[in-house]
């Protein structure tokens, strides 16, 4: 098996980074055990009794797990886009993934300034800023190769697509990827650090898309928990069946592979 600890996260870009929306779900399992939910109050360093995650708590917790679980090899599946379509890179003269993360993190930081301390006012104010940032990033018709290949994934620029919006999740998740990359040197960002994970024993973080496989796992869980659970179960099952490695080598031309090193790829899309 490639891994012995599996994490699946159903993300949310709603509210602000310090707020606690009810639709972030974190599931985890070891080896062949059944997945179980994890809450911020399970970790003393979060200094909270809350069961709802903030994005700030989530990043802190992942950083702690990645830097302390030395006896495990961890795979983390997050259900938001890890990057933008290639035209964004060309428009902004960006030539590498680290450069992209750094540039977008700077834009995101500007939206954190002078937020209203009132919770309701802060949420409204921050939503307006997010929409402005997304709308200026690209057009909803622009898609990455992996989104086109999936047949159903929405554009990371389409913030009006649906209530459980991948654009908000992506644009709010990418800045935390930047922080994880800075704070977790033993973490391989797939596929940006290379498609072949057999060349490293680092932990792996990747883009998941539970719509590809959640139908296999019948459950009464609510939508966000169901998706996080499905990510974990699918990663675990594919690894146990010695099939997971094949998904790290999607069928791409040389040109598509070079683009995917900037745009990213959804694990499970072939």
mmCIF file of C-alpha atoms in Angstrom:
data_model
loop_
_atom_site.group_PDB
_atom_site.id
_atom_site.type_symbol
_atom_site.label_atom_id
_atom_site.label_comp_id
_atom_site.label_asym_id
_atom_site.label_seq_id
_atom_site.Cartn_x
_atom_site.Cartn_y
_atom_site.Cartn_z
ATOM 1 C CA UNK A 1 0.000 0.000 0.000
ATOM 2 C CA UNK A 2 1.151 3.515 -0.775
ATOM 3 C CA UNK A 3 -0.363 5.126 2.335
ATOM 4 C CA UNK A 4 -1.523 4.221 5.815
ATOM 5 C CA UNK A 5 -3.464 7.344 6.777
ATOM 6 C CA UNK A 6 -6.210 8.789 4.587
ATOM 7 C CA UNK A 7 -7.866 12.200 4.939
ATOM 8 C CA UNK A 8 -10.826 13.538 2.980
ATOM 9 C CA UNK A 9 -12.091 17.096 3.287
ATOM 10 C CA UNK A 10 -15.258 18.587 1.870
ATOM 11 C CA UNK A 11 -14.315 22.247 1.700
ATOM 12 C CA UNK A 12 -16.323 25.458 1.805
ATOM 13 C CA UNK A 13 -15.514 28.955 0.644
ATOM 14 C CA UNK A 14 -18.462 30.541 2.418
ATOM 15 C CA UNK A 15 -18.125 33.202 5.122
ATOM 16 C CA UNK A 16 -14.667 34.494 6.095
ATOM 17 C CA UNK A 17 -11.583 32.445 7.062
ATOM 18 C CA UNK A 18 -12.251 32.819 10.804
ATOM 19 C CA UNK A 19 -15.976 32.017 10.644
ATOM 20 C CA UNK A 20 -17.316 28.498 11.165
ATOM 21 C CA UNK A 21 -19.718 27.495 8.376
ATOM 22 C CA UNK A 22 -21.528 24.221 8.952
ATOM 23 C CA UNK A 23 -20.519 22.702 5.614
ATOM 24 C CA UNK A 24 -16.836 21.861 6.060
ATOM 25 C CA UNK A 25 -16.358 18.151 6.767
ATOM 26 C CA UNK A 26 -13.143 16.346 7.740
ATOM 27 C CA UNK A 27 -12.943 12.527 7.655
ATOM 28 C CA UNK A 28 -9.939 10.366 8.483
ATOM 29 C CA UNK A 29 -8.985 6.710 8.705
ATOM 30 C CA UNK A 30 -5.942 4.532 9.347
ATOM 31 C CA UNK A 31 -5.139 1.472 7.245
ATOM 32 C CA UNK A 32 -8.298 -0.678 6.927
ATOM 33 C CA UNK A 33 -10.401 1.045 9.592
ATOM 34 C CA UNK A 34 -13.716 2.716 8.772
ATOM 35 C CA UNK A 35 -13.543 6.492 8.191
ATOM 36 C CA UNK A 36 -14.699 8.722 11.022
ATOM 37 C CA UNK A 37 -15.372 12.458 11.352
ATOM 38 C CA UNK A 38 -12.823 14.769 12.949
ATOM 39 C CA UNK A 39 -13.660 18.078 14.633
ATOM 40 C CA UNK A 40 -11.591 21.139 15.632
ATOM 41 C CA UNK A 41 -12.363 20.499 19.298
ATOM 42 C CA UNK A 42 -10.497 17.166 19.028
ATOM 43 C CA UNK A 43 -7.190 19.072 18.937
ATOM 44 C CA UNK A 44 -6.177 21.108 22.026
ATOM 45 C CA UNK A 45 -4.052 23.517 19.967
ATOM 46 C CA UNK A 46 -7.230 24.840 18.284
ATOM 47 C CA UNK A 47 -8.343 26.148 21.678
ATOM 48 C CA UNK A 48 -12.027 25.685 20.916
ATOM 49 C CA UNK A 49 -15.016 23.564 21.890
ATOM 50 C CA UNK A 50 -16.568 24.075 18.445
ATOM 51 C CA UNK A 51 -17.482 21.213 16.124
ATOM 52 C CA UNK A 52 -17.722 23.390 13.024
ATOM 53 C CA UNK A 53 -14.480 24.081 11.212
ATOM 54 C CA UNK A 54 -13.081 27.451 10.240
ATOM 55 C CA UNK A 55 -10.624 27.449 7.350
ATOM 56 C CA UNK A 56 -8.016 28.833 9.745
ATOM 57 C CA UNK A 57 -8.458 25.898 12.147
ATOM 58 C CA UNK A 58 -8.400 23.451 9.266
ATOM 59 C CA UNK A 59 -5.044 24.701 7.970
ATOM 60 C CA UNK A 60 -3.577 24.680 11.482
ATOM 61 C CA UNK A 61 -4.752 21.111 12.068
ATOM 62 C CA UNK A 62 -3.453 19.768 8.754
ATOM 63 C CA UNK A 63 -0.093 21.420 9.379
ATOM 64 C CA UNK A 64 0.134 19.778 12.796
ATOM 65 C CA UNK A 65 -0.828 16.334 11.481
ATOM 66 C CA UNK A 66 1.587 16.517 8.555
ATOM 67 C CA UNK A 67 4.493 17.620 10.728
ATOM 68 C CA UNK A 68 3.953 15.200 13.630
ATOM 69 C CA UNK A 69 2.786 11.884 12.119
ATOM 70 C CA UNK A 70 6.279 10.688 11.280
ATOM 71 C CA UNK A 71 5.304 6.995 11.370
ATOM 72 C CA UNK A 72 2.582 7.469 8.754
ATOM 73 C CA UNK A 73 2.486 8.268 5.075
ATOM 74 C CA UNK A 74 -0.561 10.469 4.605
ATOM 75 C CA UNK A 75 -2.703 11.221 1.576
ATOM 76 C CA UNK A 76 -5.096 14.178 1.704
ATOM 77 C CA UNK A 77 -7.931 14.656 -0.773
ATOM 78 C CA UNK A 78 -9.471 18.145 -0.924
ATOM 79 C CA UNK A 79 -12.531 18.817 -3.061
ATOM 80 C CA UNK A 80 -11.594 22.185 -4.502
ATOM 81 C CA UNK A 81 -9.468 23.279 -7.429
ATOM 82 C CA UNK A 82 -5.745 23.576 -6.754
ATOM 83 C CA UNK A 83 -5.078 25.941 -9.645
ATOM 84 C CA UNK A 84 -6.570 27.933 -12.546
ATOM 85 C CA UNK A 85 -6.873 27.400 -16.322
ATOM 86 C CA UNK A 86 -3.734 27.903 -18.392
ATOM 87 C CA UNK A 87 -5.005 31.196 -19.857
ATOM 88 C CA UNK A 88 -4.793 32.744 -16.371
ATOM 89 C CA UNK A 89 -1.091 31.901 -16.272
ATOM 90 C CA UNK A 90 -0.560 33.378 -19.729
ATOM 91 C CA UNK A 91 -2.473 36.580 -18.968
ATOM 92 C CA UNK A 92 -0.519 37.149 -15.778
ATOM 93 C CA UNK A 93 2.868 35.975 -17.110
ATOM 94 C CA UNK A 94 3.107 33.266 -14.436
ATOM 95 C CA UNK A 95 5.433 30.392 -15.305
ATOM 96 C CA UNK A 96 5.367 28.104 -12.247
ATOM 97 C CA UNK A 97 2.969 26.768 -9.640
ATOM 98 C CA UNK A 98 4.847 28.246 -6.642
ATOM 99 C CA UNK A 99 4.743 31.637 -8.363
ATOM 100 C CA UNK A 100 0.991 31.235 -8.885
ATOM 101 C CA UNK A 101 0.400 30.358 -5.216
ATOM 102 C CA UNK A 102 2.445 33.320 -4.034
ATOM 103 C CA UNK A 103 0.744 35.784 -6.376
ATOM 104 C CA UNK A 104 -2.764 34.669 -5.514
ATOM 105 C CA UNK A 105 -2.015 34.565 -1.793
ATOM 106 C CA UNK A 106 -1.084 38.253 -2.013
ATOM 107 C CA UNK A 107 -4.421 39.092 -3.677
ATOM 108 C CA UNK A 108 -6.284 37.103 -1.024
ATOM 109 C CA UNK A 109 -4.444 38.844 1.822
ATOM 110 C CA UNK A 110 -5.680 42.202 0.536
ATOM 111 C CA UNK A 111 -9.259 41.004 1.051
ATOM 112 C CA UNK A 112 -8.540 40.274 4.741
ATOM 113 C CA UNK A 113 -7.792 43.928 5.536
ATOM 114 C CA UNK A 114 -10.197 46.039 7.625
ATOM 115 C CA UNK A 115 -12.970 43.438 7.877
ATOM 116 C CA UNK A 116 -15.941 44.450 10.016
ATOM 117 C CA UNK A 117 -15.803 42.830 13.483
ATOM 118 C CA UNK A 118 -19.561 42.188 13.406
ATOM 119 C CA UNK A 119 -20.090 38.606 12.183
ATOM 120 C CA UNK A 120 -22.990 39.300 9.810
ATOM 121 C CA UNK A 121 -21.448 42.462 8.394
ATOM 122 C CA UNK A 122 -18.114 40.680 7.977
ATOM 123 C CA UNK A 123 -19.684 37.828 6.010
ATOM 124 C CA UNK A 124 -21.510 40.187 3.652
ATOM 125 C CA UNK A 125 -18.436 42.356 3.180
ATOM 126 C CA UNK A 126 -16.147 39.401 2.543
ATOM 127 C CA UNK A 127 -18.550 37.746 0.086
ATOM 128 C CA UNK A 128 -18.544 40.921 -2.016
ATOM 129 C CA UNK A 129 -14.745 40.957 -2.011
ATOM 130 C CA UNK A 130 -14.580 37.286 -3.012
ATOM 131 C CA UNK A 131 -16.964 37.782 -5.911
ATOM 132 C CA UNK A 132 -14.920 40.743 -7.129
ATOM 133 C CA UNK A 133 -11.674 38.750 -6.890
ATOM 134 C CA UNK A 134 -13.134 35.760 -8.760
ATOM 135 C CA UNK A 135 -14.834 37.814 -11.466
ATOM 136 C CA UNK A 136 -11.566 39.599 -12.234
ATOM 137 C CA UNK A 137 -9.579 36.354 -12.328
ATOM 138 C CA UNK A 138 -11.214 34.833 -15.394
ATOM 139 C CA UNK A 139 -14.361 34.016 -17.368
ATOM 140 C CA UNK A 140 -16.800 31.252 -16.301
ATOM 141 C CA UNK A 141 -16.365 29.620 -19.719
ATOM 142 C CA UNK A 142 -12.671 29.004 -19.061
ATOM 143 C CA UNK A 143 -11.950 25.475 -17.870
ATOM 144 C CA UNK A 144 -8.896 23.428 -17.063
ATOM 145 C CA UNK A 145 -8.211 20.299 -19.115
ATOM 146 C CA UNK A 146 -9.138 18.078 -16.176
ATOM 147 C CA UNK A 147 -12.502 19.828 -15.769
ATOM 148 C CA UNK A 148 -13.282 19.337 -19.453
ATOM 149 C CA UNK A 149 -12.186 15.694 -19.273
ATOM 150 C CA UNK A 150 -14.360 15.009 -16.213
ATOM 151 C CA UNK A 151 -17.524 15.881 -18.108
ATOM 152 C CA UNK A 152 -19.223 17.568 -15.159
ATOM 153 C CA UNK A 153 -16.781 19.675 -13.124
ATOM 154 C CA UNK A 154 -17.583 23.398 -13.069
ATOM 155 C CA UNK A 155 -15.138 26.161 -13.918
ATOM 156 C CA UNK A 156 -13.183 27.566 -10.983
ATOM 157 C CA UNK A 157 -14.281 31.009 -12.224
ATOM 158 C CA UNK A 158 -18.034 30.246 -12.238
ATOM 159 C CA UNK A 159 -19.101 31.677 -8.878
ATOM 160 C CA UNK A 160 -22.793 31.793 -9.858
ATOM 161 C CA UNK A 161 -22.972 28.102 -10.792
ATOM 162 C CA UNK A 162 -24.605 26.631 -7.699
ATOM 163 C CA UNK A 163 -25.025 26.955 -3.957
ATOM 164 C CA UNK A 164 -22.242 24.481 -3.092
ATOM 165 C CA UNK A 165 -19.863 26.502 -5.173
ATOM 166 C CA UNK A 166 -16.518 25.153 -6.338
ATOM 167 C CA UNK A 167 -15.347 28.639 -7.332
ATOM 168 C CA UNK A 168 -15.676 30.017 -3.795
ATOM 169 C CA UNK A 169 -14.058 26.877 -2.355
ATOM 170 C CA UNK A 170 -11.181 27.066 -4.822
ATOM 171 C CA UNK A 171 -10.457 30.766 -4.437
ATOM 172 C CA UNK A 172 -10.582 30.476 -0.640
ATOM 173 C CA UNK A 173 -8.671 27.192 -0.511
ATOM 174 C CA UNK A 174 -5.685 28.069 -2.696
ATOM 175 C CA UNK A 175 -4.220 30.635 -0.230
ATOM 176 C CA UNK A 176 -4.164 27.932 2.458
ATOM 177 C CA UNK A 177 -2.370 25.599 0.030
ATOM 178 C CA UNK A 178 0.291 28.303 -0.162
ATOM 179 C CA UNK A 179 0.637 28.224 3.615
ATOM 180 C CA UNK A 180 0.749 24.417 3.732
ATOM 181 C CA UNK A 181 3.487 24.449 1.106
ATOM 182 C CA UNK A 182 5.507 26.913 3.189
ATOM 183 C CA UNK A 183 4.947 25.145 6.505
ATOM 184 C CA UNK A 184 5.066 21.453 5.522
ATOM 185 C CA UNK A 185 8.331 20.607 3.716
ATOM 186 C CA UNK A 186 7.477 16.898 3.708
ATOM 187 C CA UNK A 187 4.366 17.390 1.551
ATOM 188 C CA UNK A 188 4.154 16.531 -2.166
ATOM 189 C CA UNK A 189 1.645 18.624 -4.105
ATOM 190 C CA UNK A 190 0.291 16.352 -6.821
ATOM 191 C CA UNK A 191 0.788 16.700 -9.739
ATOM 192 C CA UNK A 192 2.663 20.017 -9.457
ATOM 193 C CA UNK A 193 5.686 18.420 -7.781
ATOM 194 C CA UNK A 194 5.579 15.523 -10.243
ATOM 195 C CA UNK A 195 3.054 12.918 -11.356
ATOM 196 C CA UNK A 196 5.138 9.998 -10.092
ATOM 197 C CA UNK A 197 4.762 9.739 -6.322
ATOM 198 C CA UNK A 198 6.826 6.541 -6.159
ATOM 199 C CA UNK A 199 9.976 8.663 -6.318
ATOM 200 C CA UNK A 200 9.258 10.182 -2.913
ATOM 201 C CA UNK A 201 8.073 9.067 0.505
ATOM 202 C CA UNK A 202 6.544 12.443 1.231
ATOM 203 C CA UNK A 203 2.924 12.860 2.244
ATOM 204 C CA UNK A 204 0.681 13.698 -0.717
ATOM 205 C CA UNK A 205 -2.046 16.319 -1.093
ATOM 206 C CA UNK A 206 -4.291 16.215 -4.145
ATOM 207 C CA UNK A 207 -7.477 17.492 -5.721
ATOM 208 C CA UNK A 208 -10.429 15.155 -5.202
ATOM 209 C CA UNK A 209 -13.814 15.150 -6.916
ATOM 210 C CA UNK A 210 -16.262 12.963 -4.957
ATOM 211 C CA UNK A 211 -18.886 13.219 -7.720
ATOM 212 C CA UNK A 212 -16.807 10.592 -9.546
ATOM 213 C CA UNK A 213 -17.402 7.877 -6.963
ATOM 214 C CA UNK A 214 -19.717 8.914 -4.112
ATOM 215 C CA UNK A 215 -22.598 6.944 -5.671
ATOM 216 C CA UNK A 216 -20.731 3.791 -4.596
ATOM 217 C CA UNK A 217 -21.127 4.600 -0.909
ATOM 218 C CA UNK A 218 -24.731 4.647 0.261
ATOM 219 C CA UNK A 219 -25.113 6.620 3.474
ATOM 220 C CA UNK A 220 -27.520 8.799 5.417
ATOM 221 C CA UNK A 221 -24.862 11.437 6.050
ATOM 222 C CA UNK A 222 -25.590 15.001 4.992
ATOM 223 C CA UNK A 223 -23.996 16.174 1.748
ATOM 224 C CA UNK A 224 -20.701 17.591 3.049
ATOM 225 C CA UNK A 225 -20.009 14.648 5.369
ATOM 226 C CA UNK A 226 -21.013 12.190 2.637
ATOM 227 C CA UNK A 227 -18.493 13.719 0.227
ATOM 228 C CA UNK A 228 -15.614 13.779 2.728
ATOM 229 C CA UNK A 229 -16.385 10.182 3.696
ATOM 230 C CA UNK A 230 -16.467 9.150 0.027
ATOM 231 C CA UNK A 231 -13.044 10.698 -0.646
ATOM 232 C CA UNK A 232 -11.493 8.734 2.212
ATOM 233 C CA UNK A 233 -13.207 5.449 1.357
ATOM 234 C CA UNK A 234 -12.282 5.670 -2.322
ATOM 235 C CA UNK A 235 -8.613 6.462 -1.626
ATOM 236 C CA UNK A 236 -8.470 3.684 0.955
ATOM 237 C CA UNK A 237 -10.166 1.082 -1.272
ATOM 238 C CA UNK A 238 -8.096 1.874 -4.352
ATOM 239 C CA UNK A 239 -4.918 1.657 -2.291
ATOM 240 C CA UNK A 240 -5.927 -1.658 -0.713
ATOM 241 C CA UNK A 241 -6.750 -3.053 -4.162
ATOM 242 C CA UNK A 242 -3.382 -1.848 -5.478
ATOM 243 C CA UNK A 243 -5.147 0.324 -8.055
ATOM 244 C CA UNK A 244 -4.408 3.763 -6.623
ATOM 245 C CA UNK A 245 -1.036 4.114 -8.348
ATOM 246 C CA UNK A 246 -2.673 3.932 -11.784
ATOM 247 C CA UNK A 247 -4.661 7.110 -11.092
ATOM 248 C CA UNK A 248 -1.449 9.057 -10.516
ATOM 249 C CA UNK A 249 -0.592 8.457 -14.196
ATOM 250 C CA UNK A 250 -3.562 9.799 -16.199
ATOM 251 C CA UNK A 251 -3.520 9.355 -19.964
ATOM 252 C CA UNK A 252 -2.145 12.669 -21.212
ATOM 253 C CA UNK A 253 -0.179 13.834 -24.212
ATOM 254 C CA UNK A 254 3.175 15.502 -23.582
ATOM 255 C CA UNK A 255 1.583 18.927 -24.107
ATOM 256 C CA UNK A 256 -1.351 18.127 -21.807
ATOM 257 C CA UNK A 257 1.015 16.907 -19.109
ATOM 258 C CA UNK A 258 3.046 20.110 -19.271
ATOM 259 C CA UNK A 259 -0.134 22.173 -18.938
ATOM 260 C CA UNK A 260 -1.368 19.986 -16.071
ATOM 261 C CA UNK A 261 1.816 20.769 -14.140
ATOM 262 C CA UNK A 262 0.403 24.316 -13.934
ATOM 263 C CA UNK A 263 -3.361 23.706 -14.030
ATOM 264 C CA UNK A 264 -3.362 20.646 -11.800
ATOM 265 C CA UNK A 265 -5.388 17.465 -12.199
ATOM 266 C CA UNK A 266 -8.322 15.799 -10.455
ATOM 267 C CA UNK A 267 -7.296 12.370 -9.180
ATOM 268 C CA UNK A 268 -9.604 9.813 -10.774
ATOM 269 C CA UNK A 269 -10.133 11.658 -14.058
ATOM 270 C CA UNK A 270 -8.550 9.730 -16.931
#
